[in-house]
C-alpha positions as a printed NumPy array, in Angstrom:
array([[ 128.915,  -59.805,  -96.704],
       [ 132.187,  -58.856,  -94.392],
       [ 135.406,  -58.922,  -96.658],
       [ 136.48 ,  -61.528,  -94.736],
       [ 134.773,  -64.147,  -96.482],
       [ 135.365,  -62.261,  -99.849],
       [ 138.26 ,  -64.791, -100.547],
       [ 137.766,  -66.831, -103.523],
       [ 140.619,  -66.886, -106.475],
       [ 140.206,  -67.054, -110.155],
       [ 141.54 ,  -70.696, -109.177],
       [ 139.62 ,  -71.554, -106.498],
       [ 136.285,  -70.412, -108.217],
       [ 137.281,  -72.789, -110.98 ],
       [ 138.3  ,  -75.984, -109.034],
       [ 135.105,  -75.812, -107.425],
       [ 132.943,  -75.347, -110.542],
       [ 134.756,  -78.29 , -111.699],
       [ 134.017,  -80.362, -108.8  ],
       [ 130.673,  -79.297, -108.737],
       [ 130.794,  -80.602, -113.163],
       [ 132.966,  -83.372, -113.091],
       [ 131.111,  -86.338, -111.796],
       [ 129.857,  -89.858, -111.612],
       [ 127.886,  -88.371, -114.732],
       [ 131.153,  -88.148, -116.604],
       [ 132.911,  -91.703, -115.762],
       [ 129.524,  -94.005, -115.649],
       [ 126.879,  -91.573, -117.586],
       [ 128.875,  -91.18 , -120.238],
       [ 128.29 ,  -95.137, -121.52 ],
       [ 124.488,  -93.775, -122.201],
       [ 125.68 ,  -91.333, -124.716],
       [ 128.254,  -92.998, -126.15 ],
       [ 126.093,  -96.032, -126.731],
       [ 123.587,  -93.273, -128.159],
       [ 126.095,  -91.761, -131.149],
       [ 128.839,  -93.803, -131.354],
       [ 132.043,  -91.324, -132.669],
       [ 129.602,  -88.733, -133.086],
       [ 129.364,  -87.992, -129.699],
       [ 132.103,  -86.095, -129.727],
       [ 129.98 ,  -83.813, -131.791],
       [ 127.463,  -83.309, -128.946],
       [ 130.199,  -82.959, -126.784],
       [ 131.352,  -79.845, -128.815],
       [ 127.845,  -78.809, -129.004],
       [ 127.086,  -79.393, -125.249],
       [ 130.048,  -76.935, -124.796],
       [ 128.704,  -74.365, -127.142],
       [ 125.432,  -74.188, -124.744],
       [ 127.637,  -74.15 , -121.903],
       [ 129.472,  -71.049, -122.842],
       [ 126.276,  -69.17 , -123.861],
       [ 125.156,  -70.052, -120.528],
       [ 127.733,  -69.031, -118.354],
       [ 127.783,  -65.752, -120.668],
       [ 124.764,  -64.833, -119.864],
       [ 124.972,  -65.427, -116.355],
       [ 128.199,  -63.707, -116.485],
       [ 126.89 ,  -60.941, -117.531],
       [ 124.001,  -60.558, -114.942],
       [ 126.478,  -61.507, -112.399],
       [ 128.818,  -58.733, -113.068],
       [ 126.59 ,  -56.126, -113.189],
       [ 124.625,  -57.484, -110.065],
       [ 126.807,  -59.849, -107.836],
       [ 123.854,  -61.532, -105.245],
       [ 124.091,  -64.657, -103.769],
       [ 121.122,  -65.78 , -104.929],
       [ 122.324,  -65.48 , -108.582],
       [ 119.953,  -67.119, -111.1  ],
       [ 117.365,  -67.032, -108.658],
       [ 117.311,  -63.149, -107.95 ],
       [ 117.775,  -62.502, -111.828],
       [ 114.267,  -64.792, -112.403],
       [ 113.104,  -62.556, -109.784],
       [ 114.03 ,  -59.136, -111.564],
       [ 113.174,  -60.111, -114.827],
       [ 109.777,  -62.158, -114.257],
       [ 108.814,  -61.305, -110.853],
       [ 108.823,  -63.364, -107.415],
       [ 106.264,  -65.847, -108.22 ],
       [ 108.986,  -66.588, -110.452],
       [ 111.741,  -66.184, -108.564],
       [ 110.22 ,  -68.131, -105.713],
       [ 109.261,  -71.15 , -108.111],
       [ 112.727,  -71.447, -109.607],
       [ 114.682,  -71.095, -106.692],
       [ 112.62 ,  -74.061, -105.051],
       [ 112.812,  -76.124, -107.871],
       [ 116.187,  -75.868, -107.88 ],
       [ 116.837,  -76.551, -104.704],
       [ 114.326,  -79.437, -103.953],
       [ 115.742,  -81.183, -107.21 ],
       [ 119.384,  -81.029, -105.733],
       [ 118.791,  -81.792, -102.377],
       [ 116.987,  -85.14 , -103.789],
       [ 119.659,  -85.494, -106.28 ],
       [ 122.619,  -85.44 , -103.641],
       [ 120.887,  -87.769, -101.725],
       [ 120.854,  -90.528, -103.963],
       [ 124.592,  -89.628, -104.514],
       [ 125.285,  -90.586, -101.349],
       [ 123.285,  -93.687, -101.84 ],
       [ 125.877,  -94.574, -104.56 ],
       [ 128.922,  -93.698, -102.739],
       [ 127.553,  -95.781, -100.213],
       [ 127.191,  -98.797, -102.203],
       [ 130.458,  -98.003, -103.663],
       [ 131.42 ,  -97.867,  -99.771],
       [ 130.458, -101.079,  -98.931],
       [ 132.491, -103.072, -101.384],
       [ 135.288, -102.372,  -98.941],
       [ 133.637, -101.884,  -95.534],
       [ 130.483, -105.089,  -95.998],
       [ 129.998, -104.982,  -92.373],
       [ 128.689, -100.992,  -92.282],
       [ 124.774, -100.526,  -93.649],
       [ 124.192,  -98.354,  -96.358],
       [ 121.932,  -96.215,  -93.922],
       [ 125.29 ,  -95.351,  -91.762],
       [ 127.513,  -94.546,  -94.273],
       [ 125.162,  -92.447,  -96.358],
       [ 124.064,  -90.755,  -93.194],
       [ 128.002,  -90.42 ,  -92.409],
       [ 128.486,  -89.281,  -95.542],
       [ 125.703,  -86.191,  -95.839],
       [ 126.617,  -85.039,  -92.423],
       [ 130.388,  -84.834,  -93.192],
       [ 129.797,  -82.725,  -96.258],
       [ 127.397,  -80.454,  -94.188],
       [ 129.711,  -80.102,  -91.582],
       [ 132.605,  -79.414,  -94.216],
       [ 130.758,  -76.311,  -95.618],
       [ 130.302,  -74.633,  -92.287],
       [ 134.464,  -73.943,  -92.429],
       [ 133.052,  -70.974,  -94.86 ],
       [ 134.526,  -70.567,  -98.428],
       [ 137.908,  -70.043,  -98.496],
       [ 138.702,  -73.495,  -96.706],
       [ 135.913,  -75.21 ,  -98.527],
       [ 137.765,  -74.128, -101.888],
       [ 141.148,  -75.462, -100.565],
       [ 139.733,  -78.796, -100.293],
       [ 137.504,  -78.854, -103.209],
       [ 140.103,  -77.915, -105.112],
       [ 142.506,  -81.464, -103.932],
       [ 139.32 ,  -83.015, -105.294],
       [ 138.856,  -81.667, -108.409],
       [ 142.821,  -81.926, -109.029],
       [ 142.443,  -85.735, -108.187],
       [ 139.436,  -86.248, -110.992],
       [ 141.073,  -83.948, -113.664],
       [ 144.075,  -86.087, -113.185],
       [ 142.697,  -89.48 , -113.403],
       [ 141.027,  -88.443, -117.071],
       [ 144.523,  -86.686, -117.831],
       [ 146.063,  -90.622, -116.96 ],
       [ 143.494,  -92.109, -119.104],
       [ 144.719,  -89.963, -121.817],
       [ 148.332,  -90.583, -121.029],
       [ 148.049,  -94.227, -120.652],
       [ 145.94 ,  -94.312, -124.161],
       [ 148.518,  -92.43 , -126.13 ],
       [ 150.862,  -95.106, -124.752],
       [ 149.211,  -98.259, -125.818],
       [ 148.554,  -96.573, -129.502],
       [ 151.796,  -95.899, -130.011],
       [ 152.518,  -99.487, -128.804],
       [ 153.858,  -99.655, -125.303],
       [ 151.983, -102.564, -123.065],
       [ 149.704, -103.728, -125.104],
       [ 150.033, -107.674, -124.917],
       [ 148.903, -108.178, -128.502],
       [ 145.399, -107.344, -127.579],
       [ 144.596, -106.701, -131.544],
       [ 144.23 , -103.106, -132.939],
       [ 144.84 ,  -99.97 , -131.344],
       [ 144.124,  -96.702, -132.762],
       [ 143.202,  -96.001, -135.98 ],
       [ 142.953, -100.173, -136.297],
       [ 139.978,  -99.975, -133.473],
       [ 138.959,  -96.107, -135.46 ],
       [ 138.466,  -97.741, -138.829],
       [ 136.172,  -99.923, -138.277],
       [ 133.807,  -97.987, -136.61 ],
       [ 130.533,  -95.902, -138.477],
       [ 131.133,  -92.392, -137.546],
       [ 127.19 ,  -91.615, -136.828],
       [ 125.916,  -95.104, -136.189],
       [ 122.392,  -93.638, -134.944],
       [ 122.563,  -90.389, -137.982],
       [ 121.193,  -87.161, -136.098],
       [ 119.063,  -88.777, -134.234],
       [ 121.666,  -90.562, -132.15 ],
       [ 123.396,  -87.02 , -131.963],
       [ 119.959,  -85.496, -130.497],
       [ 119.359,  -88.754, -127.974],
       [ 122.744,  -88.369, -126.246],
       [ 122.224,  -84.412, -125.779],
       [ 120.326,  -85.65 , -122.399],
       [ 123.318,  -87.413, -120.967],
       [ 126.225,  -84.644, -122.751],
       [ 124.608,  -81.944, -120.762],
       [ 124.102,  -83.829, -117.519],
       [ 127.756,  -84.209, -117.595],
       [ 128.424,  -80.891, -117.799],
       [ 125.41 ,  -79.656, -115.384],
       [ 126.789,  -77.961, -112.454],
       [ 128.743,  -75.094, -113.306],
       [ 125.75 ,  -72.99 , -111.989],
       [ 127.907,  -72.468, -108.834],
       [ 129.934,  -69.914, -110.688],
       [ 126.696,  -67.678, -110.074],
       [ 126.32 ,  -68.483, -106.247],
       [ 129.369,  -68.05 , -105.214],
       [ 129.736,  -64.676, -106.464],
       [ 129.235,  -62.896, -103.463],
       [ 132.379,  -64.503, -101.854],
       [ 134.555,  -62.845, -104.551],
       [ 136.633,  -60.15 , -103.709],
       [ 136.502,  -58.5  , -107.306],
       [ 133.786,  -60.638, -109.419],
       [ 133.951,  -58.693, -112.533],
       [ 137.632,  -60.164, -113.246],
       [ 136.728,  -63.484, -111.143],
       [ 133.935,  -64.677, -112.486],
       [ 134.556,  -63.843, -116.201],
       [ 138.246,  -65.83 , -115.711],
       [ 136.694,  -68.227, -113.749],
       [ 134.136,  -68.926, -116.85 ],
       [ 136.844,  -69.138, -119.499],
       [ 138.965,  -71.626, -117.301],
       [ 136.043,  -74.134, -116.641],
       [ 134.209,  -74.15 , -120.038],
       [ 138.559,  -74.745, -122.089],
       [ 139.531,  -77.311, -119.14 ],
       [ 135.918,  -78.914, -119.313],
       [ 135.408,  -79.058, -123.24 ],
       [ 139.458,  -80.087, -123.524],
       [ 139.41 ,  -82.705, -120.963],
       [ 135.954,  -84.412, -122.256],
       [ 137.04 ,  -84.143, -125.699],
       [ 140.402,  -85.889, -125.218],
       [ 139.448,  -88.756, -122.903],
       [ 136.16 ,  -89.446, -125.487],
       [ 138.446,  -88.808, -128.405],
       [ 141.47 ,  -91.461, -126.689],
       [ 138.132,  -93.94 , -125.682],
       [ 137.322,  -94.461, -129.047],
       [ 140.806,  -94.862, -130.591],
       [ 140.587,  -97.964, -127.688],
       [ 137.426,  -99.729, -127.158],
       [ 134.92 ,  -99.88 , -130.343],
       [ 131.309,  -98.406, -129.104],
       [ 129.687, -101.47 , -129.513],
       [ 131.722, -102.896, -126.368],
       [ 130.534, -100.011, -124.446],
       [ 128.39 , -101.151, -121.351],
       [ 125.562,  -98.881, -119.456],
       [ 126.674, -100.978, -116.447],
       [ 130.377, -100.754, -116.491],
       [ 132.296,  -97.233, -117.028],
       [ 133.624,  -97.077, -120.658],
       [ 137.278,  -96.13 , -119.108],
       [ 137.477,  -99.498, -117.297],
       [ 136.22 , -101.1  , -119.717],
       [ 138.611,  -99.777, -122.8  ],
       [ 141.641, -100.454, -120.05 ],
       [ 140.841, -104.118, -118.949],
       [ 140.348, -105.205, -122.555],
       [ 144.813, -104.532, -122.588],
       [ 145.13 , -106.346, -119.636],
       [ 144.789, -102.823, -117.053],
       [ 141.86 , -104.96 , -115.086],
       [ 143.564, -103.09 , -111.615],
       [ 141.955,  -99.942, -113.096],
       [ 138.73 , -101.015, -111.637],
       [ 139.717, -100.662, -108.029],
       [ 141.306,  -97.24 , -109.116],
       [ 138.367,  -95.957, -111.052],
       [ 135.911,  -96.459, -107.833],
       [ 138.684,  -94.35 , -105.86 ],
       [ 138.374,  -92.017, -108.848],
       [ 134.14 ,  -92.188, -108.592],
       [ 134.122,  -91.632, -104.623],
       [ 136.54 ,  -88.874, -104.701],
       [ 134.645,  -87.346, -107.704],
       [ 130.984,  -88.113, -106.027],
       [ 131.933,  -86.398, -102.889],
       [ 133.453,  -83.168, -104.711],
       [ 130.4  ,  -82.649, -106.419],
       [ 128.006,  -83.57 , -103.251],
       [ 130.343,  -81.075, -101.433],
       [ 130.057,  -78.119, -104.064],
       [ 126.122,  -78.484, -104.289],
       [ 125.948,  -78.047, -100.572],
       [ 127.5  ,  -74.799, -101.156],
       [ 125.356,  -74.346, -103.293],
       [ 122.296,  -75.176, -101.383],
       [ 122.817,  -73.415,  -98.758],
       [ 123.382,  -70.212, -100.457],
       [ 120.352,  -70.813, -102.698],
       [ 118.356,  -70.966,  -99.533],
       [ 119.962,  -68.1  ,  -97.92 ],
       [ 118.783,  -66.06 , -100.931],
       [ 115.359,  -67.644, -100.733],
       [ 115.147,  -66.42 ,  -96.962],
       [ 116.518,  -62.801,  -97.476],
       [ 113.45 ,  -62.387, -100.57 ],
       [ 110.94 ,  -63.538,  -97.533],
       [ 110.153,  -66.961,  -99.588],
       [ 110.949,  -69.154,  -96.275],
       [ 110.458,  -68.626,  -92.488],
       [ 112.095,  -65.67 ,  -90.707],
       [ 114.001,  -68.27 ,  -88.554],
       [ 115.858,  -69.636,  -92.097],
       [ 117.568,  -66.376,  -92.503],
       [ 120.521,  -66.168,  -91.537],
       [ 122.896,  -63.241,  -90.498],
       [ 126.24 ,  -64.616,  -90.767],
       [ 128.437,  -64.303,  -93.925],
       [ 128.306,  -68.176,  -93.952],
       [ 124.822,  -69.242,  -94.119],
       [ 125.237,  -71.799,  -91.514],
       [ 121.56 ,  -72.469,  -91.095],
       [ 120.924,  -72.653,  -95.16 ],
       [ 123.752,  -74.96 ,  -95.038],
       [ 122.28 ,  -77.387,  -92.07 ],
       [ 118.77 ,  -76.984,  -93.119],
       [ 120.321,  -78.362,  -96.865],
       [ 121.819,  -81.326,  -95.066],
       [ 118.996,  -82.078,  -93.039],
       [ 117.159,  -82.405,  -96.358],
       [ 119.821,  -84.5  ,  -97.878],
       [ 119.398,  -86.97 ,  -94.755],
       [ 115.274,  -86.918,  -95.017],
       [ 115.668,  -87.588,  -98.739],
       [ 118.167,  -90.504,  -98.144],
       [ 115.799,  -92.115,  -95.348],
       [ 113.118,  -91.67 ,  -97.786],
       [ 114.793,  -94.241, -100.429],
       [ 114.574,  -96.81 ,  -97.595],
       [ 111.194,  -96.524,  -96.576],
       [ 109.272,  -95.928,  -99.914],
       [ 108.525,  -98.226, -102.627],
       [ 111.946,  -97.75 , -105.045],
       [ 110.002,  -96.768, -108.057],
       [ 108.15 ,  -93.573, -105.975],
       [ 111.607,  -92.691, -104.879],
       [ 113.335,  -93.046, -108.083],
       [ 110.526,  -90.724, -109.889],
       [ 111.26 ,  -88.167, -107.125],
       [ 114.972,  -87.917, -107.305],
       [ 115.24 ,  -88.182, -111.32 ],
       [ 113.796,  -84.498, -111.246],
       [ 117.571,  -83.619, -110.199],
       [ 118.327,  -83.321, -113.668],
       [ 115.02 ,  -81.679, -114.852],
       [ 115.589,  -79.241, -112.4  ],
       [ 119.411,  -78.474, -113.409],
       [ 118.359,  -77.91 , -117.283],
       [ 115.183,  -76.019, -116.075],
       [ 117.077,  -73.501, -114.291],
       [ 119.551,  -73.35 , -117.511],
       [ 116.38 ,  -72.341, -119.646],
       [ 115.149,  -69.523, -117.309],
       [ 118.776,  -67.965, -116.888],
       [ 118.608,  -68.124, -120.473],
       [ 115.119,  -66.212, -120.756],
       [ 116.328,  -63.729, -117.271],
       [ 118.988,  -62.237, -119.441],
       [ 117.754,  -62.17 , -122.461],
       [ 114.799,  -60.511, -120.672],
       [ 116.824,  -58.129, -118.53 ],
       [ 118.992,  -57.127, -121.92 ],
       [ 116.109,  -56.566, -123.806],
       [ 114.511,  -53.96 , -120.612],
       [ 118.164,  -52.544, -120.215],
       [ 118.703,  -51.709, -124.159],
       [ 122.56 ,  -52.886, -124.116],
       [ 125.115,  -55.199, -122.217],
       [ 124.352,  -55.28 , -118.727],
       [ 128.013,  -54.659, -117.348],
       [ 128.606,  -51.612, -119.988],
       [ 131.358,  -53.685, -121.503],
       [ 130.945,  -57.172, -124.133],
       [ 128.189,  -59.377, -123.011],
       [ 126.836,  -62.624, -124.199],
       [ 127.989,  -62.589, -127.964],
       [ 125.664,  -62.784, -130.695],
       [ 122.565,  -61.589, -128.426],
       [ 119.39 ,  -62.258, -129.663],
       [ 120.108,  -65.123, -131.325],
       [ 122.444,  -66.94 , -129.336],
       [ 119.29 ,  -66.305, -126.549],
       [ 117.019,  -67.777, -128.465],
       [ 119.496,  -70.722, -130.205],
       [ 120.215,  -71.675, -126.438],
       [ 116.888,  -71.607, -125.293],
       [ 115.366,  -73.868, -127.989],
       [ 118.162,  -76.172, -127.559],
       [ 117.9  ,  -76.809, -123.624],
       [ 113.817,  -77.125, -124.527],
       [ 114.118,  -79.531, -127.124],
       [ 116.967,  -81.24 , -124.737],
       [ 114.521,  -80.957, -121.533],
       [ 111.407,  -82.48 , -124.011],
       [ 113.421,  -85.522, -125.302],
       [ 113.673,  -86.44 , -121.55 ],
       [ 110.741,  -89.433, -121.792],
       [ 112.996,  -90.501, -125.092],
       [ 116.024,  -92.071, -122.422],
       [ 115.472,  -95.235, -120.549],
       [ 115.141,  -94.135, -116.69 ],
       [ 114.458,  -89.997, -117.264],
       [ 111.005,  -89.956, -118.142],
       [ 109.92 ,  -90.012, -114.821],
       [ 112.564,  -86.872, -114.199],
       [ 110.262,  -84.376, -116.803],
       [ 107.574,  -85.507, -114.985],
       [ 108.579,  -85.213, -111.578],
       [ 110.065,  -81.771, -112.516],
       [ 106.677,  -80.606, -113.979],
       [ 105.313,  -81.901, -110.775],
       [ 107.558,  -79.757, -108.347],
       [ 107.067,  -76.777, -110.836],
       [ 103.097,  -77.011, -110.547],
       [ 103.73 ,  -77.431, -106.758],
       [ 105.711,  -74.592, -105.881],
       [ 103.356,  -72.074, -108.27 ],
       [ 100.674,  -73.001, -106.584],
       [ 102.132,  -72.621, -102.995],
       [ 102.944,  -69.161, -104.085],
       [  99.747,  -68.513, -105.148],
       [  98.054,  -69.562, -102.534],
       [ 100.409,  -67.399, -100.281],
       [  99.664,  -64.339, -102.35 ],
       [  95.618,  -65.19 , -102.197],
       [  95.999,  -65.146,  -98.716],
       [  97.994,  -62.016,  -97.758],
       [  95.878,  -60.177, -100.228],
       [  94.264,  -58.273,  -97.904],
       [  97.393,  -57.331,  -96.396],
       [  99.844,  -54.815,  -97.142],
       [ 102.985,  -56.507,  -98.11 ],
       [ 105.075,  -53.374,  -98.383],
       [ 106.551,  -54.567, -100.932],
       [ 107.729,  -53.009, -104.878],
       [ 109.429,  -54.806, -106.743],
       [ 112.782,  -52.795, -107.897],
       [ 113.792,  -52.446, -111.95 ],
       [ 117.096,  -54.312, -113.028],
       [ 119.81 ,  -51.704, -112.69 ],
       [ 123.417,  -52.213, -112.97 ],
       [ 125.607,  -51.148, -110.566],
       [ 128.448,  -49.237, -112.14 ],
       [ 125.587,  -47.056, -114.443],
       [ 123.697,  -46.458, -110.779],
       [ 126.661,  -45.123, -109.509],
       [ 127.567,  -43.02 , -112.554],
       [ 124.095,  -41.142, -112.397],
       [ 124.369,  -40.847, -108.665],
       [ 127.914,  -38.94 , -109.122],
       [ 126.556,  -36.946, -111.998],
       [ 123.173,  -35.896, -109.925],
       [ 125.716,  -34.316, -106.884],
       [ 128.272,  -32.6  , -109.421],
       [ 124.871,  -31.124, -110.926],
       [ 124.434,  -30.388, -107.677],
       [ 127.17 ,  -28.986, -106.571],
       [ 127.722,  -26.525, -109.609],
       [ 124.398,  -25.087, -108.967],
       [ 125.051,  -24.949, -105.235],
       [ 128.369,  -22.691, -106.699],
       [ 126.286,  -20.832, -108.76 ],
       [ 124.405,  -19.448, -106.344],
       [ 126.675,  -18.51 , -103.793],
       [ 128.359,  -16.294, -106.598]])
C-alpha cells in the first residue's frame, strides 16, 4: 500500500464502523427484540455488547500484530489453512453482497413514497451504482462522507433521547396519560423469563453486526496499533451508550406491548404524544442510515475480494494493483446489481432464502475470528502484539464462541431467519466443495505453494536485529 492512502483517523475509522453498525437493523429490527424481552432487552443489549468487545479484542489483537487487508479472512487462513480461508472469505462476501442488495430494495421502496413515478428497478440500480462509484474516491474521502452519515444517525437517536427526557419531565405532552416511571410501572421486567432474553439475542446482535470493517480497513491506517485499538474503544462506548439510552428512554414512553414488527418503535413511542411528523423524519433518518451502511460494506467488499485475489482464490484478472481496489470494488457492485435483478425475476420466497444468509454469514465470520485467535494465541504461547490482548483468554474464547453458536443455532427459532441458517449452511457446503474440487484437480501440479506460520511483526523484527548484531560481533571478533 503507498502512504498515500494510509489516511484514516482514530475518528474516521470510527464513523465508518458506525455507519457500517448503525442501521435499518437498529430503528425497524429492533421491534423484533423488543417484542421478544420486553425491559429485559436491555439486558441482551448489555450482553450483545459484552460479545462485541471480545470480538473486536480479538481481532484487535491479530490486527495489530498483522495489519492485512484481508483481516479475518487471512487470520482463518493462518490459523486453519486456505480451504479455510477461502471458504470464509466467500461466505462472507456472497452473504453481503446479497444482503446489500436487498438494502437497496428497501431504500427503494422507501424511495418511492416520494418519487411514485420512478420503478423500484431504477432507483435500486441508481442506488448500487452510486455507492460503487462513491468508493472508487479511495478512503480518505469515503471516510469524510461516511462520517456526515453516521453523525446524521447518531444524532437522530441522541434527539430521541432528548425529546424523551422532555416529555418525562413534562414538556409537550398533551395529556397523553403516563410518562415515565407511570408507563415503567406497569410493565413485567422479563415478560418472556430467559427465554425471551435468549430469542432476542438474534436481532441484538444483528444490530450491532458490522463493526467487522475495523479489520479491513486496517491497511489504510497510517499507525494501526494506536488506530485500531482507539478506534475499538470509541465504537463499542458510543454503540453500547447510544443503544442503551434510546431502548432505556423507549420504554420509559411506549409500553412493549404497543410495540409493532411493522412500524419502528421510535415512531411509534413519538406519535402516541402527538410527534406523528416524526414519521416523515424517521424515513430521512432510515435512508440516510441504509445508505451509510450499504456504503461501508462496499468498502468492505471490495477489500475482502482484493484479499481473496492476492491469496490466488479468484481469477488473476480480479487482482488488482492499485492501493484502491477499484476492480474488487466494481466487481462488488456488479454483484450488488445481479443480486437486485435477481429479486425481480425469481419467485420471492427463493430470493428471500438467498439473501437471509446475510446475517448467517455476519455471525459466522464472528465465530471463526473467534476460533482464528484463540487458535493463533494458543500456537504463539502469549498475546500476539507483545502487549495486553483479549482479556480473560481462554475463557472469554470459548464464552464468546458458545454464545455466537448458540445465537447462530436459535436462527430457525425467529419468524423469517430460518431460511438464513440454512442458506448459510448452503453457501458454506458450496464454497468447501469448490475448493476441494480445485485442490483435486491441481493435484498433480505443483502449486508452489507453503503455507507460512503466524508471526508477529514487531517479534520478527526483533530476532532479525538480534541475528545481524550476532552477526556483527562475530564479524568483530574475527577481524581482531
Amino acid at each position: 500500500m503507498g502512504q498515500g492512502n494510509k489516511g484514516l483517523s482514530v475518528w474516521g475509522l470510527t464513523m465508518l464502523a458506525l455507519g457500517t453498525v448503525v442501521g435499518g437493523s437498529f430503528f425497524l429490527g429492533s421491534s423484533v427484540a423488543i417484542r421478544a424481552a420486553g425491559p429485559s432487552v436491555l439486558l441482551s443489549y448489555v450482553i450483545g455488547g459484552i460479545l462485541v468487545y471480545f470480538i473486536l479484542s480479538a481481532l484487535s489483537e491479530m490486527t495489530v500484530a498483522n495489519p492485512v487487508a484481508g483481516s479475518f479472512r487471512t487470520y482463518t487462513e493462518q490459523a486453519f489453512g486456505r480451504g479455510a480461508g477461502f471458504t470464509v472469505g466467500w461466505v462472507y462476501w456472497t452473504g453481503l453482497v446479497l444482503a446489500m442488495s436487498s438494502e437497496a430494495t428497501a431504500v427503494s421502496i422507501l424511495l418511492r413514497g416520494w418519487f411514485p413515478a420512478l420503478p423500484l428497478a431504477l432507483l435500486g440500480s441508481g442506488i448500487i451504482v452510486g455507492v460503487t462509484l462513491l468508493n472508487l474516491l479511495g478512503a480518505k474521502r469515503l471516510s469524510k462522507l461516511e462520517s456526515g452519515l453516521a453523525a446524521f444517525k447518531l444524532l437522530a437517536i441522541v434527539a430521541f433521547v432528548l425529546i424523551a427526557v422532555a416529555l418525562i419531565v413534562g414538556l409537550g405532552t398533551r395529556g397523553a396519560g403516563p410518562v415515565g416511571l407511570g408507563v415503567a410501572r406497569g410493565q413485567s421486567l422479563m415478560p418472556g423469563g430467559i427465554a425471551g432474553i435468549a430469542g432476542s439475542m438474534l436481532m441484538v446482535m444483528f444490530t450491532y453486526a458490522g463493526f467487522e470493517v475495523l479489520g479491513l480497513a486496517a491497511s489504510e491506517t497510517g499507525n494501526p496499533g494506536i488506530t485500531i485499538p482507539r478506534a475499538i474503544r470509541y465504537t463499542i462506548v458510543l454503540l453500547v451508550g447510544l443503544y442503551l439510552a434510546a431502548i432505556t428512554a423507549l420504554f420509559l414512553l411506549l409500553p412493549p406491548a404497543r410495540v409493532s414488527e411493522q412500524i419502528s418503535p421510535f415512531v411509534s413511542a413519538l406519535s402516541l404524544y402527538g410527534l406523528g411528523w416524526t414519521g416523515t423524519v424517521m424515513n430521512i433518518v432510515l435512508v440516510s442510515a441504509i445508505l451509510s451502511t450499504m456504503l461501508a460494506s462496499v468498502f468492505g467488499l471490495g477489500r475482502m475480494l482484493r484479499s481473496l485475489a492476492e491469496e490466488g482464490h479468484t481469477p488473476e484478472w480480479m487482482r488488482d494493483r492499485a492501493d484502491i481496489p477499484f476492480r474488487g470494488i466494481l466487481i462488488s457492485g456488479a454483484a450488488m446489481l445481479a443480486g437486485l435483478w435477481m429479486g425481480m425475476l425469481l419467485p420471492q420466497g427463493v430470493y428471500l432464502f438467498l439473501v437471509s444468509s446475510g446475517g448467517f454469514s455476519l455471525l459466522f465470520s464472528y465465530v471463526i475470528i473467534m476460533a482464528s485467535h484463540y487458535r493463533l494465541r494458543k500456537r504463539h504461547g502469549s498475546p500476539l502484539t507483545g502487549q495486553h490482548g483479549l482479556r480473560g483468554y481462554p475463557y472469554t474464547s470459548w464464552i464468546a464462541i458458545v454464545s455466537l453458536v448458540a445465537i447462530l443455532a436459535s436462527m430457525p427459532l425467529i419468524p423469517g431467519q430460518g431460511g438464513g441458517l440454512a442458506a448459510g449452511v448452503m453457501f458454506v457446503v458450496l464454497f468447501s466443495g469448490i475448493y476441494a474440487l480445485g485442490v483435486m484437480r491441481k493435484a498433480r501440479e505443483p502449486t508452489g505453494f507453503r503455507r507460512q506460520p503466524f508471526q508477529v511483526p514487531a517479534i520478527r523484527a526483533q530476532m532479525e536485529a538480534a541475528e545481524e548484531l550476532e552477526g556483527k560481533k562475530e564479524q568483530d571478533t574475527m577481524n581482531e
